[in-house]
Amino acid sequence: CSMYSKWLNSYRQLPYLYNQWCSVVRWEKTTRPFLRTSEFLWQEGHTLHETPEEAQEETMKMLGIYREIAESHLAMPMVVGRKSDKEKFAGADATYTMEALMHDGQALQSGTSHNLGQHFTKAFEITYLDRNNEQSFPYHTSWGVSTRLIGGVIMVHGDDNGLVLPPKIAPIQVVVIPVAQHKEGVLDKAWEISKTLGKDFRVKVDDVEGYSPGWKFNQWEMKGVPIRLEIGPRDIENGQCVLARRDTGEKIPVSLDNVSQAVADLLTEIQANLFDKALKMREEKTSTAANIDEFKKNITENPGFVKAMWCGERSCEDQIKEDTGASIRCIPFDDEQEVLYEGKCVCCGKPAQKMAYFARAY
């Protein structure tokens, strides 16, 4: 922030949009790989604007971009909304968040976008010459995601056999494994297929000697490669290969003449299936509660999101946290709001302002 006071001079420079990728060090007492580490890589942006409306528009735009990336590429369905005053970033006018649900029923804050108003620009004396030839404070936003998203992908999609990577982000989308590769023509055909597929997809041929096909199958399953392509002497005779899906384990015989289209269709299907499975899991782990006793029962017996009415009082928010370990993950936007149980607060029973998503969280 202090650099902005040196860089910014005139309204003609606005909006000022700054993005950075950097490492962050925090003295965390309790660490978890990817989710909460002493040092992590993140992407963050800081922007300055002439008007509060422009700052709010930027804040919401970035939340939408983060959600689009998470859902379309990472296949992680998100709940989005505004943080409570207790949970928002200190000094922000408002903090907006996207929250994912893990298999153990705990929420993961996966990205945030903050409307910082003029709090930090005033604190750091960031001013500019406005259209009226007067010194003004700009309006400030900040937003970011981190390597925590990698942890989210692992926890949402992974299984007992290892990683399950969505095709759009998988470093290797198809691994070609020659079966009985010592036999004539098998390796040549494997590389021929790889060359064909390599025009459109990220492909690797595992021709390492000394390991059985079964060992290689398990190895690449553990690494989460979306499609395993098996090719052996009998397959070559029949003019086909076998595609094995990482997400379901299903094996599909495919004509070698149609392998490129089959792979394209299957990658699209796997991407959609991973999102649908994660969404179904979230829906199964989302409940509603009319009162605090029902809240406690739900969060214990079926850990996950609890949708409940909240009066807006900090005391009720604190009481719910103390009684259940759950915090307000977000307050959905108006178009996703619901009135539950006659609009009575789940904690005190008084008229409630909003429905909120509660959960225990990492």
Short mmCIF file of C-alpha atoms in Angstrom, two decimals:
data_model
loop_
_atom_site.label_atom_id
_atom_site.label_comp_id
_atom_site.label_asym_id
_atom_site.label_seq_id
_atom_site.Cartn_x
_atom_site.Cartn_y
_atom_site.Cartn_z
CA CYS A 1 0.00 0.00 0.00
CA SER A 2 2.79 2.45 0.81
CA MET A 3 4.02 2.28 -2.81
CA TYR A 4 0.70 3.52 -4.15
CA SER A 5 1.30 6.89 -2.51
CA LYS A 6 4.41 7.19 -4.70
CA TRP A 7 2.94 5.78 -7.89
CA LEU A 8 -0.49 7.42 -8.00
CA ASN A 9 -0.82 11.08 -8.99
CA SER A 10 -3.85 11.72 -11.17
CA TYR A 11 -7.37 10.42 -11.81
CA ARG A 12 -6.14 9.66 -15.33
CA GLN A 13 -4.23 6.69 -13.86
CA LEU A 14 -7.41 5.16 -12.44
CA PRO A 15 -8.47 2.47 -12.23
CA TYR A 16 -5.09 1.25 -11.02
CA LEU A 17 -4.94 -2.55 -11.29
CA TYR A 18 -2.07 -4.43 -9.69
CA ASN A 19 -1.64 -8.22 -9.65
CA GLN A 20 1.15 -10.25 -8.09
CA TRP A 21 2.25 -13.82 -7.50
CA CYS A 22 4.38 -14.20 -4.41
CA SER A 23 5.26 -16.35 -1.41
CA VAL A 24 3.84 -15.50 1.99
CA VAL A 25 5.28 -16.49 5.36
CA ARG A 26 3.04 -16.78 8.41
CA TRP A 27 3.97 -18.16 11.81
CA GLU A 28 1.25 -20.79 11.96
CA LYS A 29 1.07 -22.78 15.19
CA THR A 30 -0.81 -25.71 13.68
CA THR A 31 -0.03 -26.52 10.05
CA ARG A 32 -1.79 -28.76 7.52
CA PRO A 33 -0.24 -29.53 4.12
CA PHE A 34 -1.62 -27.15 1.47
CA LEU A 35 -4.43 -25.89 3.72
CA ARG A 36 -2.47 -24.00 6.35
CA THR A 37 1.30 -23.81 5.98
CA SER A 38 4.05 -21.55 7.26
CA GLU A 39 4.91 -20.52 3.70
CA PHE A 40 2.68 -20.66 0.66
CA LEU A 41 2.36 -19.28 -2.84
CA TRP A 42 -0.57 -17.05 -3.61
CA GLN A 43 -1.99 -14.76 -6.23
CA GLU A 44 -3.41 -11.47 -5.06
CA GLY A 45 -4.52 -8.21 -6.54
CA HIS A 46 -4.91 -4.66 -5.29
CA THR A 47 -6.89 -2.07 -7.21
CA LEU A 48 -7.69 1.62 -6.80
CA HIS A 49 -10.82 3.33 -8.14
CA GLU A 50 -12.42 6.76 -8.38
CA THR A 51 -15.82 5.79 -6.99
CA PRO A 52 -17.18 3.32 -4.44
CA GLU A 53 -19.41 1.85 -7.15
CA GLU A 54 -16.39 1.01 -9.33
CA ALA A 55 -14.63 -0.58 -6.37
CA GLN A 56 -17.68 -2.71 -5.56
CA GLU A 57 -17.98 -3.77 -9.20
CA GLU A 58 -14.32 -4.86 -9.22
CA THR A 59 -14.77 -6.75 -5.95
CA MET A 60 -17.72 -8.73 -7.29
CA LYS A 61 -16.09 -9.28 -10.69
CA MET A 62 -13.08 -10.97 -9.11
CA LEU A 63 -15.25 -13.15 -6.89
CA GLY A 64 -17.06 -14.26 -10.05
CA ILE A 65 -13.77 -15.00 -11.83
CA TYR A 66 -12.52 -17.08 -8.91
CA ARG A 67 -15.77 -19.01 -8.76
CA GLU A 68 -15.70 -19.65 -12.51
CA ILE A 69 -12.14 -21.01 -12.31
CA ALA A 70 -12.96 -23.19 -9.31
CA GLU A 71 -16.10 -24.67 -10.82
CA SER A 72 -15.16 -24.92 -14.51
CA HIS A 73 -11.52 -25.99 -14.12
CA LEU A 74 -11.15 -27.47 -10.64
CA ALA A 75 -14.64 -29.06 -10.69
CA MET A 76 -15.23 -27.76 -7.15
CA PRO A 77 -18.76 -26.42 -6.53
CA MET A 78 -18.71 -23.26 -4.44
CA VAL A 79 -21.06 -21.52 -2.06
CA VAL A 80 -20.53 -17.77 -2.40
CA GLY A 81 -21.62 -14.82 -0.32
CA ARG A 82 -20.63 -12.13 2.13
CA LYS A 83 -18.72 -12.69 5.36
CA SER A 84 -20.21 -11.57 8.65
CA ASP A 85 -18.59 -8.58 10.35
CA LYS A 86 -16.84 -10.99 12.70
CA GLU A 87 -15.38 -13.07 9.87
CA LYS A 88 -14.57 -10.32 7.37
CA PHE A 89 -11.04 -9.04 6.73
CA ALA A 90 -10.05 -6.50 9.37
CA GLY A 91 -10.43 -3.00 7.95
CA ALA A 92 -12.65 -4.01 5.03
CA ASP A 93 -16.04 -2.52 4.26
CA ALA A 94 -17.05 -6.00 3.13
CA THR A 95 -15.45 -9.38 2.46
CA TYR A 96 -16.89 -11.81 -0.07
CA THR A 97 -15.92 -15.46 -0.11
CA MET A 98 -16.27 -18.75 -1.94
CA GLU A 99 -16.51 -21.83 0.26
CA ALA A 100 -16.06 -25.48 -0.73
CA LEU A 101 -17.08 -28.52 1.30
CA MET A 102 -14.66 -31.37 1.91
CA HIS A 103 -15.59 -35.06 2.29
CA ASP A 104 -15.17 -34.86 6.06
CA GLY A 105 -17.85 -32.19 6.24
CA GLN A 106 -15.53 -29.28 6.93
CA ALA A 107 -15.64 -26.12 4.85
CA LEU A 108 -12.63 -24.68 3.07
CA GLN A 109 -12.42 -20.95 2.42
CA SER A 110 -11.11 -21.11 -1.13
CA GLY A 111 -10.83 -17.49 -2.19
CA THR A 112 -11.81 -14.03 -0.99
CA SER A 113 -12.47 -10.62 -2.49
CA HIS A 114 -12.46 -7.52 -0.27
CA ASN A 115 -13.95 -4.08 -0.72
CA LEU A 116 -11.60 -2.04 1.45
CA GLY A 117 -13.28 1.31 0.91
CA GLN A 118 -10.95 4.18 1.82
CA HIS A 119 -9.65 2.75 5.10
CA PHE A 120 -6.21 1.78 3.84
CA THR A 121 -5.81 4.63 1.36
CA LYS A 122 -6.35 7.09 4.22
CA ALA A 123 -4.07 5.17 6.57
CA PHE A 124 -1.26 5.15 3.99
CA GLU A 125 -2.03 8.66 2.71
CA ILE A 126 -2.69 7.53 -0.86
CA THR A 127 -4.18 10.46 -2.73
CA TYR A 128 -4.62 11.64 -6.31
CA LEU A 129 -5.58 14.82 -8.11
CA ASP A 130 -9.24 14.34 -9.03
CA ARG A 131 -11.32 15.80 -11.88
CA ASN A 132 -12.01 18.93 -9.81
CA ASN A 133 -8.30 19.51 -9.32
CA GLU A 134 -8.54 18.51 -5.65
CA GLN A 135 -6.71 15.84 -3.66
CA SER A 136 -8.92 12.77 -3.07
CA PHE A 137 -8.58 9.32 -1.57
CA PRO A 138 -9.24 6.45 -4.00
CA TYR A 139 -11.36 3.41 -3.20
CA HIS A 140 -9.42 0.21 -2.69
CA THR A 141 -10.05 -3.50 -3.33
CA SER A 142 -8.01 -6.62 -2.68
CA TRP A 143 -8.58 -10.23 -3.67
CA GLY A 144 -6.63 -13.48 -3.70
CA VAL A 145 -6.37 -17.26 -3.89
CA SER A 146 -3.54 -19.53 -2.84
CA THR A 147 -2.10 -23.05 -2.97
CA ARG A 148 -4.94 -23.90 -0.58
CA LEU A 149 -6.91 -24.60 -3.77
CA ILE A 150 -4.55 -27.51 -4.49
CA GLY A 151 -5.45 -28.98 -1.12
CA GLY A 152 -9.10 -28.49 -1.98
CA VAL A 153 -8.77 -30.41 -5.25
CA ILE A 154 -7.00 -33.28 -3.47
CA MET A 155 -9.60 -33.51 -0.71
CA VAL A 156 -12.71 -33.06 -2.85
CA HIS A 157 -11.81 -35.48 -5.65
CA GLY A 158 -9.20 -37.86 -4.21
CA ASP A 159 -9.97 -41.41 -3.10
CA ASP A 160 -8.24 -44.34 -1.40
CA ASN A 161 -6.19 -44.99 -4.55
CA GLY A 162 -4.70 -41.49 -4.61
CA LEU A 163 -5.24 -38.32 -6.60
CA VAL A 164 -8.13 -37.78 -8.99
CA LEU A 165 -7.36 -34.76 -11.15
CA PRO A 166 -9.91 -32.87 -13.26
CA PRO A 167 -8.82 -33.13 -16.92
CA LYS A 168 -8.60 -29.36 -17.40
CA ILE A 169 -5.80 -29.03 -14.83
CA ALA A 170 -4.14 -32.46 -15.12
CA PRO A 171 -0.47 -32.10 -16.23
CA ILE A 172 -0.91 -35.44 -18.01
CA GLN A 173 -4.40 -36.08 -19.39
CA VAL A 174 -3.69 -39.46 -20.99
CA VAL A 175 -1.02 -41.99 -20.06
CA VAL A 176 -0.34 -44.65 -22.69
CA ILE A 177 0.76 -47.97 -21.19
CA PRO A 178 2.01 -50.64 -23.60
CA VAL A 179 1.13 -54.16 -22.44
CA ALA A 180 3.76 -56.80 -23.29
CA GLN A 181 5.88 -53.99 -24.69
CA HIS A 182 8.71 -56.39 -25.53
CA LYS A 183 6.56 -57.92 -28.28
CA GLU A 184 7.00 -56.66 -31.81
CA GLY A 185 5.00 -53.61 -32.81
CA VAL A 186 3.59 -52.79 -29.37
CA LEU A 187 5.90 -49.91 -28.47
CA ASP A 188 5.74 -48.52 -31.99
CA LYS A 189 1.95 -48.48 -31.85
CA ALA A 190 2.00 -46.86 -28.39
CA TRP A 191 4.18 -44.03 -29.68
CA GLU A 192 2.08 -43.69 -32.81
CA ILE A 193 -1.06 -43.25 -30.68
CA SER A 194 0.79 -40.79 -28.45
CA LYS A 195 1.82 -38.71 -31.45
CA THR A 196 -1.77 -38.61 -32.70
CA LEU A 197 -3.23 -37.66 -29.32
CA GLY A 198 -0.41 -35.26 -28.54
CA LYS A 199 -1.73 -32.80 -31.10
CA ASP A 200 -4.69 -32.00 -28.84
CA PHE A 201 -3.96 -33.45 -25.41
CA ARG A 202 -1.22 -33.73 -22.79
CA VAL A 203 0.04 -37.29 -23.25
CA LYS A 204 2.79 -39.49 -21.82
CA VAL A 205 3.96 -42.97 -22.83
CA ASP A 206 5.17 -45.09 -19.91
CA ASP A 207 7.72 -47.36 -21.62
CA VAL A 208 9.91 -47.81 -18.53
CA GLU A 209 11.27 -51.34 -18.36
CA GLY A 210 11.35 -53.54 -15.28
CA TYR A 211 7.80 -52.85 -14.09
CA SER A 212 4.68 -54.85 -14.85
CA PRO A 213 1.64 -53.24 -16.51
CA GLY A 214 -0.30 -53.75 -13.26
CA TRP A 215 2.31 -51.83 -11.28
CA LYS A 216 2.14 -49.00 -13.82
CA PHE A 217 -1.66 -48.98 -13.69
CA ASN A 218 -1.55 -48.44 -9.92
CA GLN A 219 1.21 -45.84 -10.18
CA TRP A 220 -0.71 -43.65 -12.61
CA GLU A 221 -3.96 -44.11 -10.71
CA MET A 222 -2.19 -42.77 -7.63
CA LYS A 223 -1.01 -39.75 -9.66
CA GLY A 224 -4.57 -39.02 -10.74
CA VAL A 225 -4.19 -39.11 -14.54
CA PRO A 226 -7.76 -38.90 -15.93
CA ILE A 227 -7.38 -41.53 -18.68
CA ARG A 228 -5.16 -44.58 -18.94
CA LEU A 229 -4.81 -45.97 -22.46
CA GLU A 230 -3.83 -49.64 -22.62
CA ILE A 231 -2.47 -51.14 -25.84
CA GLY A 232 -1.21 -54.71 -26.31
CA PRO A 233 -0.72 -57.30 -29.07
CA ARG A 234 -4.33 -58.51 -28.97
CA ASP A 235 -5.62 -54.93 -29.07
CA ILE A 236 -3.49 -54.19 -32.12
CA GLU A 237 -4.87 -57.29 -33.86
CA ASN A 238 -8.41 -56.09 -33.17
CA GLY A 239 -7.66 -52.51 -34.21
CA GLN A 240 -8.55 -51.12 -30.82
CA CYS A 241 -7.22 -49.92 -27.48
CA VAL A 242 -8.73 -49.74 -23.99
CA LEU A 243 -9.45 -46.46 -22.18
CA ALA A 244 -9.66 -46.66 -18.38
CA ARG A 245 -11.35 -43.81 -16.49
CA ARG A 246 -9.69 -42.65 -13.28
CA ASP A 247 -12.92 -41.26 -11.83
CA THR A 248 -15.01 -44.44 -12.15
CA GLY A 249 -12.52 -47.21 -12.99
CA GLU A 250 -14.59 -48.11 -16.04
CA LYS A 251 -12.73 -49.68 -19.00
CA ILE A 252 -13.90 -48.82 -22.51
CA PRO A 253 -12.73 -50.53 -25.73
CA VAL A 254 -12.21 -47.93 -28.47
CA SER A 255 -11.38 -48.24 -32.16
CA LEU A 256 -7.93 -46.91 -33.01
CA ASP A 257 -9.50 -45.04 -35.92
CA ASN A 258 -11.64 -43.04 -33.47
CA VAL A 259 -9.31 -42.73 -30.49
CA SER A 260 -8.86 -38.93 -30.63
CA GLN A 261 -12.58 -38.21 -30.59
CA ALA A 262 -13.18 -40.85 -27.92
CA VAL A 263 -10.54 -39.28 -25.67
CA ALA A 264 -11.96 -35.78 -26.21
CA ASP A 265 -15.48 -36.92 -25.33
CA LEU A 266 -14.29 -38.88 -22.32
CA LEU A 267 -12.25 -36.00 -20.88
CA THR A 268 -15.31 -33.75 -21.15
CA GLU A 269 -17.44 -36.40 -19.45
CA ILE A 270 -14.91 -36.92 -16.64
CA GLN A 271 -14.69 -33.17 -15.98
CA ALA A 272 -18.48 -32.92 -15.70
CA ASN A 273 -18.76 -36.08 -13.61
CA LEU A 274 -16.23 -34.87 -11.04
CA PHE A 275 -18.19 -31.64 -10.58
CA ASP A 276 -21.50 -33.50 -10.34
CA LYS A 277 -20.12 -35.95 -7.76
CA ALA A 278 -18.74 -33.10 -5.65
CA LEU A 279 -22.04 -31.22 -5.90
CA LYS A 280 -24.02 -34.31 -4.90
CA MET A 281 -21.71 -34.83 -1.92
CA ARG A 282 -22.22 -31.22 -0.84
CA GLU A 283 -25.99 -31.47 -1.17
CA GLU A 284 -26.04 -34.67 0.90
CA LYS A 285 -24.01 -32.91 3.59
CA THR A 286 -26.16 -29.76 3.67
CA SER A 287 -29.02 -29.54 6.15
CA THR A 288 -31.29 -26.93 7.72
CA ALA A 289 -31.93 -26.23 11.39
CA ALA A 290 -34.80 -24.47 13.16
CA ASN A 291 -33.18 -24.22 16.58
CA ILE A 292 -29.87 -24.75 18.31
CA ASP A 293 -30.67 -28.32 19.39
CA GLU A 294 -31.43 -29.32 15.81
CA PHE A 295 -28.28 -27.49 14.73
CA LYS A 296 -26.13 -29.49 17.17
CA LYS A 297 -27.73 -32.75 16.04
CA ASN A 298 -27.17 -32.03 12.34
CA ILE A 299 -23.57 -30.85 12.67
CA THR A 300 -22.74 -33.96 14.73
CA GLU A 301 -24.59 -36.67 12.82
CA ASN A 302 -24.07 -35.28 9.30
CA PRO A 303 -21.14 -32.83 9.36
CA GLY A 304 -21.31 -30.27 6.59
CA PHE A 305 -23.13 -27.05 5.83
CA VAL A 306 -26.06 -26.10 8.03
CA LYS A 307 -28.39 -23.50 6.53
CA ALA A 308 -30.04 -21.49 9.27
CA MET A 309 -31.59 -18.11 9.92
CA TRP A 310 -29.47 -15.57 11.80
CA CYS A 311 -30.62 -12.39 13.50
CA GLY A 312 -27.38 -10.57 12.74
CA GLU A 313 -26.28 -10.28 16.37
CA ARG A 314 -22.64 -11.02 17.20
CA SER A 315 -23.72 -12.65 20.48
CA CYS A 316 -25.71 -15.34 18.64
CA GLU A 317 -22.85 -15.92 16.20
CA ASP A 318 -20.45 -16.38 19.12
CA GLN A 319 -22.87 -18.67 20.99
CA ILE A 320 -23.28 -20.95 17.97
CA LYS A 321 -19.50 -21.15 17.61
CA GLU A 322 -19.09 -22.00 21.29
CA ASP A 323 -21.84 -24.64 21.29
CA THR A 324 -21.08 -26.35 17.97
CA GLY A 325 -17.66 -25.30 16.69
CA ALA A 326 -19.33 -23.98 13.54
CA SER A 327 -18.90 -20.47 12.19
CA ILE A 328 -20.74 -18.46 9.57
CA ARG A 329 -19.03 -19.36 6.33
CA CYS A 330 -21.02 -16.87 4.29
CA ILE A 331 -24.31 -15.03 3.98
CA PRO A 332 -25.67 -15.79 0.48
CA PHE A 333 -26.55 -12.98 -1.88
CA ASP A 334 -30.17 -11.87 -2.16
CA ASP A 335 -30.91 -14.01 -5.22
CA GLU A 336 -29.93 -17.13 -3.26
CA GLN A 337 -31.54 -16.20 0.05
CA GLU A 338 -34.22 -18.39 1.63
CA VAL A 339 -36.62 -17.79 4.50
CA LEU A 340 -36.46 -20.84 6.76
CA TYR A 341 -38.68 -21.68 9.73
CA GLU A 342 -40.73 -18.46 9.61
CA GLY A 343 -37.58 -16.36 9.61
CA LYS A 344 -36.62 -16.98 13.23
CA CYS A 345 -32.98 -16.94 14.37
CA VAL A 346 -31.64 -20.44 14.98
CA CYS A 347 -30.02 -19.30 18.22
CA CYS A 348 -32.30 -16.79 19.95
CA GLY A 349 -35.59 -17.28 18.09
CA LYS A 350 -35.96 -13.57 17.32
CA PRO A 351 -36.79 -12.30 13.81
CA ALA A 352 -33.80 -13.00 11.58
CA GLN A 353 -32.26 -10.79 8.93
CA LYS A 354 -30.68 -13.39 6.67
CA MET A 355 -30.13 -17.07 6.07
CA ALA A 356 -26.48 -18.06 6.50
CA TYR A 357 -24.31 -21.08 5.79
CA PHE A 358 -22.66 -22.42 8.94
CA ALA A 359 -19.94 -25.09 9.09
CA ARG A 360 -16.84 -26.17 10.91
CA ALA A 361 -13.89 -25.09 8.83
CA TYR A 362 -10.20 -25.59 8.17
#
